[in-house]
XYZ file of C-alpha atoms in Angstrom:
180
model
C 65.798 106.890 80.004
C 65.500 109.619 83.081
C 66.459 108.617 86.109
C 65.504 110.086 89.678
C 68.878 112.312 89.575
C 66.660 115.244 88.134
C 68.832 117.895 86.233
C 71.881 115.627 86.038
C 70.160 111.869 84.274
C 71.116 111.834 80.717
C 69.282 109.242 78.938
C 71.151 106.003 78.043
C 73.913 103.693 78.810
C 77.109 105.598 79.251
C 75.871 105.908 83.138
C 74.320 102.408 83.155
C 76.068 98.844 81.826
C 79.295 101.451 80.741
C 79.901 103.961 83.191
C 82.724 101.614 84.531
C 83.899 101.520 81.346
C 83.956 104.722 80.860
C 84.944 105.741 84.693
C 87.764 103.583 83.977
C 89.385 105.493 81.423
C 88.330 108.663 82.429
C 90.839 107.727 85.253
C 93.736 106.865 82.678
C 93.246 110.180 81.100
C 93.232 112.116 84.558
C 96.046 109.333 85.722
C 97.842 109.904 82.870
C 98.000 113.710 82.734
C 98.728 113.587 86.674
C 101.696 111.855 85.599
C 102.969 114.879 82.563
C 102.843 117.187 85.909
C 104.533 114.835 87.525
C 107.239 114.646 85.919
C 107.521 118.746 84.712
C 107.703 118.741 87.701
C 110.900 117.136 89.657
C 112.546 118.037 85.992
C 112.175 121.817 87.501
C 112.368 121.454 90.967
C 114.817 117.970 91.838
C 116.399 117.776 87.933
C 117.292 122.255 87.800
C 115.275 122.578 84.255
C 114.662 125.713 83.408
C 111.072 125.891 82.838
C 111.023 126.604 79.362
C 112.331 123.004 79.021
C 110.374 121.464 81.187
C 107.642 119.838 78.855
C 106.803 116.520 81.017
C 107.476 113.650 78.749
C 105.330 115.002 75.855
C 107.126 117.493 76.254
C 110.513 115.891 75.612
C 108.666 114.224 72.366
C 106.694 116.922 70.585
C 107.915 120.183 72.589
C 105.499 123.070 70.589
C 102.994 121.280 71.484
C 103.217 121.288 75.126
C 103.305 125.093 74.796
C 100.464 124.689 72.802
C 97.259 126.949 74.359
C 94.703 124.615 72.270
C 95.828 121.953 73.465
C 95.562 122.727 77.570
C 92.467 124.051 76.316
C 91.502 120.946 74.801
C 92.343 118.871 77.419
C 90.238 120.702 79.853
C 87.487 120.421 77.733
C 87.619 116.674 77.363
C 87.758 116.952 81.437
C 85.164 118.950 81.374
C 82.631 117.111 79.110
C 83.789 113.246 81.114
C 83.016 115.208 84.485
C 79.075 116.240 82.686
C 78.637 112.835 80.721
C 79.519 110.591 84.060
C 78.166 112.893 86.332
C 74.328 110.912 86.036
C 76.391 108.109 87.489
C 77.011 108.558 90.481
C 74.760 108.905 93.609
C 74.388 110.970 96.948
C 77.896 111.316 98.575
C 79.457 110.574 95.731
C 77.475 112.798 93.236
C 78.466 115.815 95.965
C 82.035 115.301 95.151
C 81.175 114.618 91.249
C 79.241 118.067 91.656
C 82.493 119.272 93.404
C 85.417 118.526 91.656
C 83.179 118.813 88.290
C 82.872 123.349 89.086
C 86.488 123.174 90.339
C 86.671 122.377 86.537
C 84.956 124.524 85.059
C 86.801 127.638 86.433
C 90.387 125.536 85.597
C 88.278 124.836 81.879
C 87.463 128.891 81.973
C 91.411 130.082 82.710
C 92.469 127.672 80.051
C 90.022 129.526 77.732
C 91.337 133.017 79.341
C 95.067 131.784 78.078
C 93.507 130.543 74.385
C 91.770 133.750 73.806
C 94.970 135.658 74.307
C 96.999 133.188 72.107
C 95.112 133.975 68.969
C 94.235 137.512 69.751
C 97.620 138.119 70.659
C 96.061 140.792 72.968
C 97.483 139.481 77.269
C 95.777 140.017 80.196
C 97.223 143.335 81.786
C 99.694 143.484 79.238
C 102.033 140.772 79.818
C 104.236 139.239 77.455
C 102.887 135.692 77.248
C 99.245 135.141 77.625
C 98.337 134.494 81.656
C 95.512 133.528 83.949
C 94.014 135.581 86.732
C 95.848 132.565 89.566
C 98.686 132.961 87.139
C 99.233 136.061 88.441
C 99.693 134.772 92.223
C 100.849 131.355 90.965
C 103.636 130.576 88.850
C 102.313 128.048 85.689
C 103.825 125.205 86.799
C 103.207 125.078 90.804
C 98.831 126.956 89.487
C 99.101 123.291 87.717
C 99.993 121.081 89.905
C 97.559 123.046 92.178
C 94.640 122.900 89.814
C 95.622 119.006 88.832
C 95.408 118.450 93.213
C 92.308 120.383 94.069
C 90.037 119.130 90.917
C 91.762 115.431 92.128
C 91.192 115.111 95.568
C 87.570 115.517 94.959
C 87.502 113.669 92.243
C 88.982 110.437 94.193
C 87.151 110.951 97.444
C 84.022 110.472 94.853
C 84.974 107.358 93.162
C 85.832 105.948 96.291
C 81.755 106.971 97.586
C 81.485 105.517 94.163
C 82.866 102.195 94.907
C 81.762 101.674 97.808
C 77.873 103.563 98.056
C 75.967 103.625 101.191
C 72.473 101.039 100.896
C 70.982 103.924 100.257
C 73.176 104.749 97.382
C 73.490 102.303 96.308
C 69.919 102.148 95.449
C 69.790 104.949 93.589
C 72.828 103.521 91.532
C 72.342 102.130 87.565
C 75.692 101.626 87.426
C 77.639 97.962 88.605
C 80.527 99.650 88.985
C 80.192 98.737 93.285
C 78.530 95.447 91.864
């Protein structure tokens, strides 16, 4: 099945009858990730923990996991796949905001790819002692990831808001039951 959504369309029921479930699952993953970064920020800024010891909740249980560039890159890929896979279910204003979040996440993914490649090759950007992303040259990593999560999350939430409360024109384009 194709739609009038053009290049953003994909056949199948993911963006029809399963869109609401998939979007809720995606949002759960996003909010859990946000919670990890909030806990890490509390550990650093309120509790005064040294940055290497502040790994969020996961870092307390599995410290090696949160220092793994593979885990961070894997999450960036999951986010990107989620944005692309769910995009055809959005219409009108919601689709515009979803695309904005997607492209910001695409850049965030690129930054994590850069970090992963440095970790794999042992050759760090500009001779830094550890892998570093482009924007990390300006902001420390904890602050940078709070920033990235915020600038992806805000347009994503605007998209979800418009998706759940579509205008009559946007509702006419929708194939899912999210706003029902």
